mmCIF file with all atom_site columns, C-alpha atoms in Angstrom:
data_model
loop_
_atom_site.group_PDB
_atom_site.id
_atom_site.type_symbol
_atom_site.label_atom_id
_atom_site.label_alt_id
_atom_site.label_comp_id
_atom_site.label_asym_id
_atom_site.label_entity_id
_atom_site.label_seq_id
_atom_site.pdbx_PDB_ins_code
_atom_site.Cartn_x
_atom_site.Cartn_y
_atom_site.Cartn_z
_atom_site.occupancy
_atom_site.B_iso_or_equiv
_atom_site.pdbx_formal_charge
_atom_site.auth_seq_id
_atom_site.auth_comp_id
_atom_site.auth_asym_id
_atom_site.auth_atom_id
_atom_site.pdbx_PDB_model_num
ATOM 1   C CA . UNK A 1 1   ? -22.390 4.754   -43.820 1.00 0.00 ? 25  UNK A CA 1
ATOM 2   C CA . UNK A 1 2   ? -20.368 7.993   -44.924 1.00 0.00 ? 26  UNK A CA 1
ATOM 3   C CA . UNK A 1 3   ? -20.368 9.757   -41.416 1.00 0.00 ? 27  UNK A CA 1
ATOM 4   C CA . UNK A 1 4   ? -19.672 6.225   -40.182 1.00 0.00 ? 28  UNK A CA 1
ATOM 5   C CA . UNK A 1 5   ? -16.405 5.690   -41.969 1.00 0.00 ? 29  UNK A CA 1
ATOM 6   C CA . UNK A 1 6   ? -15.195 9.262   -41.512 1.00 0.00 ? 30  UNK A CA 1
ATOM 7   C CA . UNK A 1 7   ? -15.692 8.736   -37.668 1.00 0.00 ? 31  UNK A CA 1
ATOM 8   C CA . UNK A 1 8   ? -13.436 5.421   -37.794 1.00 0.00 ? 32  UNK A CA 1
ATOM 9   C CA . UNK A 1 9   ? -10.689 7.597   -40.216 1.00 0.00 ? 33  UNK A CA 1
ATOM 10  C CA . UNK A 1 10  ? -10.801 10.198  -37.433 1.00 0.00 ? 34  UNK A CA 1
ATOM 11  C CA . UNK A 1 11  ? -10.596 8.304   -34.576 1.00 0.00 ? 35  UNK A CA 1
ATOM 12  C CA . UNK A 1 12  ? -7.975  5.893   -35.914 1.00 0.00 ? 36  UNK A CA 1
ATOM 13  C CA . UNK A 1 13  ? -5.849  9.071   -37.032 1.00 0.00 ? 37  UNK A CA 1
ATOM 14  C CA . UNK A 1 14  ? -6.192  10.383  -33.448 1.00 0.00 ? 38  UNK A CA 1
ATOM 15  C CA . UNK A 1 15  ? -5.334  7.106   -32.216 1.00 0.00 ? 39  UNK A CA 1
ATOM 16  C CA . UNK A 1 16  ? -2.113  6.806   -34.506 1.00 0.00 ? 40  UNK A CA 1
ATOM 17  C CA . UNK A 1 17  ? -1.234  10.064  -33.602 1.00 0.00 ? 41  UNK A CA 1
ATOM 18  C CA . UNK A 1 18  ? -1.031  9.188   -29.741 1.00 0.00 ? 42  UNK A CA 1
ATOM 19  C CA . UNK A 1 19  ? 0.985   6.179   -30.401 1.00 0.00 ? 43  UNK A CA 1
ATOM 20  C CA . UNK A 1 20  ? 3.727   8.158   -32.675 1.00 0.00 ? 44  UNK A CA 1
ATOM 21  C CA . UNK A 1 21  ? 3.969   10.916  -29.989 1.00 0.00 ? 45  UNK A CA 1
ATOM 22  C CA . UNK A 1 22  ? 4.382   8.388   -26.887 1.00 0.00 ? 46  UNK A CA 1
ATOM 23  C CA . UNK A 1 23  ? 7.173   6.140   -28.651 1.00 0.00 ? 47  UNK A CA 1
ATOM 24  C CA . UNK A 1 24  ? 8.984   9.288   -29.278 1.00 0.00 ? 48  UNK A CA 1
ATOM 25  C CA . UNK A 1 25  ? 9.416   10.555  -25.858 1.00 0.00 ? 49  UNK A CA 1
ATOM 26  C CA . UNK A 1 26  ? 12.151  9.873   -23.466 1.00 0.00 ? 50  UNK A CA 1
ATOM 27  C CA . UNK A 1 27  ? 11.601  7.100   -20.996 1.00 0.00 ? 51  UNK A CA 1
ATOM 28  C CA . UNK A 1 28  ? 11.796  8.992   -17.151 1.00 0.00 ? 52  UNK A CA 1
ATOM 29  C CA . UNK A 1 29  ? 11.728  6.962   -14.023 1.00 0.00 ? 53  UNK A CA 1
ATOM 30  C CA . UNK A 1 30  ? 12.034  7.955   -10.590 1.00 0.00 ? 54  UNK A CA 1
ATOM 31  C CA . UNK A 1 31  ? 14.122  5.929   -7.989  1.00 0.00 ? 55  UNK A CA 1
ATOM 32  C CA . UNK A 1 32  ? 13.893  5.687   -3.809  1.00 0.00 ? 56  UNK A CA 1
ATOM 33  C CA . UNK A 1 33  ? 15.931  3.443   -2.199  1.00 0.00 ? 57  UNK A CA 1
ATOM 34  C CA . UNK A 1 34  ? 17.177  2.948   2.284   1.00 0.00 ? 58  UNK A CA 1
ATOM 35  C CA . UNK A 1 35  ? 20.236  1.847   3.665   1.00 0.00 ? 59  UNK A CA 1
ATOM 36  C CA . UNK A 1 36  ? 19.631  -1.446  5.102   1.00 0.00 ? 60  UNK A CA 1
ATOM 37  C CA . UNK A 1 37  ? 22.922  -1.649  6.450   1.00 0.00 ? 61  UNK A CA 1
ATOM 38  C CA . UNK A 1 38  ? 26.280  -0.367  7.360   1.00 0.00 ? 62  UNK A CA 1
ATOM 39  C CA . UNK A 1 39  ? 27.230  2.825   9.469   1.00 0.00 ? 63  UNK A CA 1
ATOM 40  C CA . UNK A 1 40  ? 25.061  5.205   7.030   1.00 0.00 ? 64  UNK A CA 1
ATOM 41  C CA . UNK A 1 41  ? 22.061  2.605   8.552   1.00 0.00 ? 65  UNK A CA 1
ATOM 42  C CA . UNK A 1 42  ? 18.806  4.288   7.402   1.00 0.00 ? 66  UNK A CA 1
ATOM 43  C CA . UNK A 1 43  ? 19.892  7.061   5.152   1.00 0.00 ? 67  UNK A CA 1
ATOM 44  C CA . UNK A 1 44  ? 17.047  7.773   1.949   1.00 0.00 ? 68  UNK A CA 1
ATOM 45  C CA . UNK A 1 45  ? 18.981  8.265   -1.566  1.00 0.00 ? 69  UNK A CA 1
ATOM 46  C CA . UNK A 1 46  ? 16.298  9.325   -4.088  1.00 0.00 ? 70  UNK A CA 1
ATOM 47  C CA . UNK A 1 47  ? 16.432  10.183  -7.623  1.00 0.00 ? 71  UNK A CA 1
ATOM 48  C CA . UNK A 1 48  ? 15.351  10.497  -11.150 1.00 0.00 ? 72  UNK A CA 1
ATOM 49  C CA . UNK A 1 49  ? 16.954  9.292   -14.345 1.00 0.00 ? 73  UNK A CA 1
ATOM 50  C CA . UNK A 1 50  ? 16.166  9.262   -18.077 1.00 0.00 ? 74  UNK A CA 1
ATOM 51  C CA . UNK A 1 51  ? 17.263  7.859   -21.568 1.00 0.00 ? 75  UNK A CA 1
ATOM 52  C CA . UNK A 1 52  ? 15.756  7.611   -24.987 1.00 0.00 ? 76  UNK A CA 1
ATOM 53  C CA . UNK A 1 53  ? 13.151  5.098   -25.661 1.00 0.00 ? 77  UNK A CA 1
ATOM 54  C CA . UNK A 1 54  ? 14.000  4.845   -29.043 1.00 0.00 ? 78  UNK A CA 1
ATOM 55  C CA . UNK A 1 55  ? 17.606  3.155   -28.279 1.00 0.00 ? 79  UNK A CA 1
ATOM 56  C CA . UNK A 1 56  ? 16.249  1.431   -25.476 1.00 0.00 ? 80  UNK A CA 1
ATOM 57  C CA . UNK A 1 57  ? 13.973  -0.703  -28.166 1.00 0.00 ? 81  UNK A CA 1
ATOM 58  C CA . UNK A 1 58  ? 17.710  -1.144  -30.483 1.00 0.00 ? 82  UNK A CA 1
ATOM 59  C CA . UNK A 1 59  ? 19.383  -2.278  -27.309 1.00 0.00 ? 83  UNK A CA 1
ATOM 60  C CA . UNK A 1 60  ? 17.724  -5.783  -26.861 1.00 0.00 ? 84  UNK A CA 1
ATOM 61  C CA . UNK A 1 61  ? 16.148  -7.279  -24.533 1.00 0.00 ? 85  UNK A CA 1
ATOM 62  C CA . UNK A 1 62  ? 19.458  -7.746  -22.163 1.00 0.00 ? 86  UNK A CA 1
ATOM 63  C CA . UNK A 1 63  ? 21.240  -4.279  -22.848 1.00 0.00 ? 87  UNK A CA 1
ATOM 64  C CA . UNK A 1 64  ? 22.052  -1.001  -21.326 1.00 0.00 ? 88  UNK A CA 1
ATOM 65  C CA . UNK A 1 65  ? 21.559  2.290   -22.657 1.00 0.00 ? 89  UNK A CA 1
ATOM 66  C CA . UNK A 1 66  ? 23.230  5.449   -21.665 1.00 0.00 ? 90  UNK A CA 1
ATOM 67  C CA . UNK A 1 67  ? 21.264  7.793   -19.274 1.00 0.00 ? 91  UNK A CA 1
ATOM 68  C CA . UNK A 1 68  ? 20.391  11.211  -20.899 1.00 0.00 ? 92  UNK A CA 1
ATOM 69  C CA . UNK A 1 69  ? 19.300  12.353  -17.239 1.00 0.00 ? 93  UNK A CA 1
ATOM 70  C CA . UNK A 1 70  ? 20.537  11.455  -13.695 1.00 0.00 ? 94  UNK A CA 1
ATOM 71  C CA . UNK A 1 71  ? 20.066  13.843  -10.408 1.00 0.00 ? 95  UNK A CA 1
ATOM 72  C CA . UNK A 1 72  ? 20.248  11.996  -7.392  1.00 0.00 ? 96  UNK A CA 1
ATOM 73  C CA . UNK A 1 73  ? 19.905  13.310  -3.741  1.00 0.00 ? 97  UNK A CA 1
ATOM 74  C CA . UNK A 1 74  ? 22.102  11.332  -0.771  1.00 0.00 ? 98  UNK A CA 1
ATOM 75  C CA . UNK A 1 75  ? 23.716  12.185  2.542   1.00 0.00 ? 99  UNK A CA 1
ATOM 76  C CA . UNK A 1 76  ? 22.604  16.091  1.732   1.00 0.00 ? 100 UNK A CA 1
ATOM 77  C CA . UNK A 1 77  ? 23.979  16.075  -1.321  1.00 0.00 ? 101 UNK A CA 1
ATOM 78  C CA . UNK A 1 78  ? 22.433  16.508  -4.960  1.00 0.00 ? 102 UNK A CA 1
ATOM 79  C CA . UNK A 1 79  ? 24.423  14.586  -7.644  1.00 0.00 ? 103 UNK A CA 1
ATOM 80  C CA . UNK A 1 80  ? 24.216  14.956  -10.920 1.00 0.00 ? 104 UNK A CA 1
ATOM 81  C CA . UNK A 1 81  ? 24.910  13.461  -14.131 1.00 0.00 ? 105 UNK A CA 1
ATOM 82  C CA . UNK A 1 82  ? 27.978  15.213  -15.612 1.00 0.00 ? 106 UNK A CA 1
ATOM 83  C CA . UNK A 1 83  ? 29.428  13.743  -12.430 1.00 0.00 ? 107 UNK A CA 1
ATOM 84  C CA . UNK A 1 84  ? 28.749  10.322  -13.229 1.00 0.00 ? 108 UNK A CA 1
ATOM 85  C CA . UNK A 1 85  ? 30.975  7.714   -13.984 1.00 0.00 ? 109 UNK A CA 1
ATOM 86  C CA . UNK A 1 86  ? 29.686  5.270   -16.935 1.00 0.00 ? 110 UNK A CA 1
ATOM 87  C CA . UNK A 1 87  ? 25.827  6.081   -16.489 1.00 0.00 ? 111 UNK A CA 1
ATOM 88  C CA . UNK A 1 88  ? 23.464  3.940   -18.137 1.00 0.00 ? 112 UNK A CA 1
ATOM 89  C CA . UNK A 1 89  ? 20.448  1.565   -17.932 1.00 0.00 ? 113 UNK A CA 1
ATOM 90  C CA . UNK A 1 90  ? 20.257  -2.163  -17.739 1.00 0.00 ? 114 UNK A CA 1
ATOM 91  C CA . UNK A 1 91  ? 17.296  -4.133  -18.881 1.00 0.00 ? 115 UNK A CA 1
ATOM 92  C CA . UNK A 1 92  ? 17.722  -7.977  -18.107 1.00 0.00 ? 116 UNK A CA 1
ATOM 93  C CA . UNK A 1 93  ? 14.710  -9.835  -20.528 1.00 0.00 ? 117 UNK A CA 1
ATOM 94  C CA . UNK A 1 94  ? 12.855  -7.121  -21.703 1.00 0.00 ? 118 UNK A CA 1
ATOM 95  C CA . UNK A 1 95  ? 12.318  -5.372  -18.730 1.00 0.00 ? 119 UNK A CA 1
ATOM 96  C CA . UNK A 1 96  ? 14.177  -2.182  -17.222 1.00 0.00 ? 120 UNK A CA 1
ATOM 97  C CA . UNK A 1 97  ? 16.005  -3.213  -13.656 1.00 0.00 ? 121 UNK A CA 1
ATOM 98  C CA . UNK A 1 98  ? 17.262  0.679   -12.919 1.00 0.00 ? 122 UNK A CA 1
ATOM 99  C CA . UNK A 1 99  ? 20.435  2.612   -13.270 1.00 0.00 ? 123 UNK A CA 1
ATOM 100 C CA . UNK A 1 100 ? 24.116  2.093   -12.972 1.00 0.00 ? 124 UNK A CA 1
ATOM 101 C CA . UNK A 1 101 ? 26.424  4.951   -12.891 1.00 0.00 ? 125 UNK A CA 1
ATOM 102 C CA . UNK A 1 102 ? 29.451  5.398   -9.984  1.00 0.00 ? 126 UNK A CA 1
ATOM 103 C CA . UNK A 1 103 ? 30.064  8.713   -8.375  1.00 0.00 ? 127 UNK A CA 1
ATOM 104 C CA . UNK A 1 104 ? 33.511  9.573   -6.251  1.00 0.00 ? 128 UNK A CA 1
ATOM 105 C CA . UNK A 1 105 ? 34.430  12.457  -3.867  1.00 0.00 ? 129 UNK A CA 1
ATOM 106 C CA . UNK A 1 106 ? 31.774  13.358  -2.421  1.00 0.00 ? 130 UNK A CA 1
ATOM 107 C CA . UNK A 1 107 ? 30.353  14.181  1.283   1.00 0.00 ? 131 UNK A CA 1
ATOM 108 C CA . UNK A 1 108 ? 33.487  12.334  2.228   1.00 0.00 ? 132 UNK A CA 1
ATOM 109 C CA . UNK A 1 109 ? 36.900  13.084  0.881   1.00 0.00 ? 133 UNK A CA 1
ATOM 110 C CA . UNK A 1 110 ? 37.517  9.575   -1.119  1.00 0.00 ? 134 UNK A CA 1
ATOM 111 C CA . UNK A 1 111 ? 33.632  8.572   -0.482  1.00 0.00 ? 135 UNK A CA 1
ATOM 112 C CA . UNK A 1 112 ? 32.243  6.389   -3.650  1.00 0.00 ? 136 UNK A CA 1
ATOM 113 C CA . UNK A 1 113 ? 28.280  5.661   -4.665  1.00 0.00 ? 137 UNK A CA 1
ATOM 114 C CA . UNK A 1 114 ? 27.709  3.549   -7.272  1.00 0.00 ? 138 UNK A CA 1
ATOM 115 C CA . UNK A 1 115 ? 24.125  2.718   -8.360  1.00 0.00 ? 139 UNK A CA 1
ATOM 116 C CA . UNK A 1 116 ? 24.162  -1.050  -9.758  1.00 0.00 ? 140 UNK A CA 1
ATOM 117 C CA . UNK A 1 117 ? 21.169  -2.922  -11.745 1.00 0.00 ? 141 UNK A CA 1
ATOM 118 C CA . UNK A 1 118 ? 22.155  -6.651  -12.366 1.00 0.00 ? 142 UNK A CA 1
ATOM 119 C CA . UNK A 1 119 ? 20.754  -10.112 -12.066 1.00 0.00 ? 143 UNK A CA 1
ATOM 120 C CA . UNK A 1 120 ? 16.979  -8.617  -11.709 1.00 0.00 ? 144 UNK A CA 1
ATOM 121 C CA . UNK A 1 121 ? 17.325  -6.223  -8.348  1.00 0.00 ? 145 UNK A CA 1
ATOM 122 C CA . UNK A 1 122 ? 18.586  -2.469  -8.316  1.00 0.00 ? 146 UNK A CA 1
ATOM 123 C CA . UNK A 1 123 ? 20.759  -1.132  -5.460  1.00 0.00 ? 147 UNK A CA 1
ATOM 124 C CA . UNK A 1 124 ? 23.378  1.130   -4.364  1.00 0.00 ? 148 UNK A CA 1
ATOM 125 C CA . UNK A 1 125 ? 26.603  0.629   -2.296  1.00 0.00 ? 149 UNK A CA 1
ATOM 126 C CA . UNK A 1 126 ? 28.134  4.251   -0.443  1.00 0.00 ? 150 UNK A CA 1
ATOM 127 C CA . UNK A 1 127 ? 31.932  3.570   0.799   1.00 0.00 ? 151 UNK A CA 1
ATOM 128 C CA . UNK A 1 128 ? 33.148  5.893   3.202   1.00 0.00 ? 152 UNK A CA 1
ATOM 129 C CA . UNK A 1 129 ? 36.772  4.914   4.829   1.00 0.00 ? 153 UNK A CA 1
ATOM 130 C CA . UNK A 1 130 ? 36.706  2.081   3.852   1.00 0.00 ? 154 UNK A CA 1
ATOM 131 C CA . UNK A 1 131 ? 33.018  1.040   5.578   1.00 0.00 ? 155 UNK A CA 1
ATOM 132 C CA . UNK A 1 132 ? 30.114  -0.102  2.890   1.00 0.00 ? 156 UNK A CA 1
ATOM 133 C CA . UNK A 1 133 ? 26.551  0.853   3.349   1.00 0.00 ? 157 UNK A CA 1
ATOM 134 C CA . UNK A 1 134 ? 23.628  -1.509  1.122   1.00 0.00 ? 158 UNK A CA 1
ATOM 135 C CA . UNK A 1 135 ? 20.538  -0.729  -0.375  1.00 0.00 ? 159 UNK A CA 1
ATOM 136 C CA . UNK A 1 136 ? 17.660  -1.636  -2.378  1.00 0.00 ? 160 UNK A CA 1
ATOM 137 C CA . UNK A 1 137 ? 16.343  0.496   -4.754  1.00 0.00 ? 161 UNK A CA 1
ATOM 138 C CA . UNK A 1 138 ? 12.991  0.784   -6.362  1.00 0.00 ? 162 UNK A CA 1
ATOM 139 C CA . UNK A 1 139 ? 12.476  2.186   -9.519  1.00 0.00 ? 163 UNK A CA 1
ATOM 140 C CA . UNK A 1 140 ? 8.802   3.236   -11.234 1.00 0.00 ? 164 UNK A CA 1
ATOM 141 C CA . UNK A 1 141 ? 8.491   5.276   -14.490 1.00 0.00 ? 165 UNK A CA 1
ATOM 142 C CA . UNK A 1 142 ? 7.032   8.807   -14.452 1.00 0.00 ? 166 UNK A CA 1
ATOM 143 C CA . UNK A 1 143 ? 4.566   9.774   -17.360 1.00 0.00 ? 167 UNK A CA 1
ATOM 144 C CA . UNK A 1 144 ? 5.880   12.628  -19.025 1.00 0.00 ? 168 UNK A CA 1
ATOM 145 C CA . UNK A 1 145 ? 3.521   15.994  -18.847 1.00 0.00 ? 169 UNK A CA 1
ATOM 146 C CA . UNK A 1 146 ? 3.128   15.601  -23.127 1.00 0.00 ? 170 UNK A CA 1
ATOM 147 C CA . UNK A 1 147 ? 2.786   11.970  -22.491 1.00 0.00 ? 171 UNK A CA 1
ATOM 148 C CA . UNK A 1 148 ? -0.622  13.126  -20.184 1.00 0.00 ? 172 UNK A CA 1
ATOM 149 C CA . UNK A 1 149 ? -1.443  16.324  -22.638 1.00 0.00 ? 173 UNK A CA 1
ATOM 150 C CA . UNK A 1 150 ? -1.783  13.789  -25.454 1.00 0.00 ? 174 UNK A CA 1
ATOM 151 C CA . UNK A 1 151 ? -3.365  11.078  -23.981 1.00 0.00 ? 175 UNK A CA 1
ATOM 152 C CA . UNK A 1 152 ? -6.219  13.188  -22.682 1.00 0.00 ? 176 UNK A CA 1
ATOM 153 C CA . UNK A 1 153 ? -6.729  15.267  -25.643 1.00 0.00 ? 177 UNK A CA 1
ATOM 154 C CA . UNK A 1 154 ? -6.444  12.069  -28.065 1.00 0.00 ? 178 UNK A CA 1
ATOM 155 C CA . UNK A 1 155 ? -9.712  11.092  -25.452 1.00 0.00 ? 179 UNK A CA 1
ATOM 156 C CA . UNK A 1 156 ? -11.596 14.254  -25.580 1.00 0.00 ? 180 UNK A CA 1
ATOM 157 C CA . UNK A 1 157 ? -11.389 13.335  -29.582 1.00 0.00 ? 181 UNK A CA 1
ATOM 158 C CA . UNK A 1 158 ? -12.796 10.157  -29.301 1.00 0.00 ? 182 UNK A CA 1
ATOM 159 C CA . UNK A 1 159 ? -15.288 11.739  -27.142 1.00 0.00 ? 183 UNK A CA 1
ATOM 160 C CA . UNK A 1 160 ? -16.533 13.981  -29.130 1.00 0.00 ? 184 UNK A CA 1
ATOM 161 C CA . UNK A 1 161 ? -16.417 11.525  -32.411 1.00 0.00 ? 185 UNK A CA 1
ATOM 162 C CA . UNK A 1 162 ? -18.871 9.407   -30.192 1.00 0.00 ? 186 UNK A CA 1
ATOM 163 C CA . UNK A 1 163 ? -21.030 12.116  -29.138 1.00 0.00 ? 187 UNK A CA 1
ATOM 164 C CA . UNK A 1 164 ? -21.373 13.144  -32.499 1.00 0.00 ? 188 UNK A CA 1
ATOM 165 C CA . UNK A 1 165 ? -22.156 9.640   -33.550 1.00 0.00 ? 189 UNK A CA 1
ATOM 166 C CA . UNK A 1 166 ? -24.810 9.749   -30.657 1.00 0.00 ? 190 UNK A CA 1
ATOM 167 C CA . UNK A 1 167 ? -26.404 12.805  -31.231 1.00 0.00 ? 191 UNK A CA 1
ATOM 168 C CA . UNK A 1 168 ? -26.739 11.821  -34.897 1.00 0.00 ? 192 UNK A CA 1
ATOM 169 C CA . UNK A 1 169 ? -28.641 8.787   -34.832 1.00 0.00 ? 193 UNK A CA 1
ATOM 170 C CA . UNK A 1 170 ? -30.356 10.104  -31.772 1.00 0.00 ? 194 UNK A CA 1
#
């Protein structure tokens, strides 16, 4: 009964341990989105943005939270977030729609991007001369390499905690 109740105080320690060390990491998502129309018809913008979980879970279930990462790449061009205009992410009920954040001058003398999460889609608008270009973005989240590092070794624990329970009554 000893061994037994050490094994549960282990493995619930490991398990606690995971938990703690995923709710303190920074959420990361990646983002892909086409034109669908206008004259840049067909163009890829692709990116990656980041902000910390822990305001995310104070900003309520319909709030934003400023980005602590954005790199984008569009028209041959990598953006970045010190170039950003007001960059931040919406949630809408709970859930995370994407980014927002506006970008000027760039590829085009007067060009402007903005990124733009609102009434449950993501998408981006490019303005070139005066000419708009739409699209849809999709956003997923991207485990973080500690996120995977913990996770497995928080498993090879538990494995061995049940091997050990195995091989002793065994």
């Amino acid at each position: 009964m000893k061994l037994f109740s050490h094994t549960l105080i282990r493995g619930a320690a490991a398990m606690a341990l995971l938990t703690g060390a995923l709710a303190a990491q920074a959420a990361t998502y990646n983002f892909s989105g086409t034109v669908i129309s206008g004259p840049q018809l067909g163009q890829l913008l692709s990116g990656q943005f980041s902000f910390d979980d822990a305001a995310a879970a104070l900003a309520g279930p319909d709030g934003t939270v400023a980005l602590t990462g954005l790199s984008l790449s569009f028209l041959g061009q990598t953006l970045q977030l010190p170039a950003a205009i007001d960059a931040y992410a919406q949630f809408e009920g709970g859930q995370l729609l994407g980014p927002n954040a506006g970008f000027t001058g760039f590829a085009t003398p007067g060009a402007t991007l903005q990124l733009q999460s609102f009434f449950g889609s993501s998408g981006f608008t490019y303005n070139a001369s005066g000419l708009d270009s739409l699209g849809d973005l999709t956003v997923s989240a991207v485990p973080e390499p500690a996120s995977w590092a913990l996770g497995l070794a928080g498993l090879a624990v538990l494995a061995g905690l049940s091997r050990r329970r195995v091989g002793f009554s065994g």
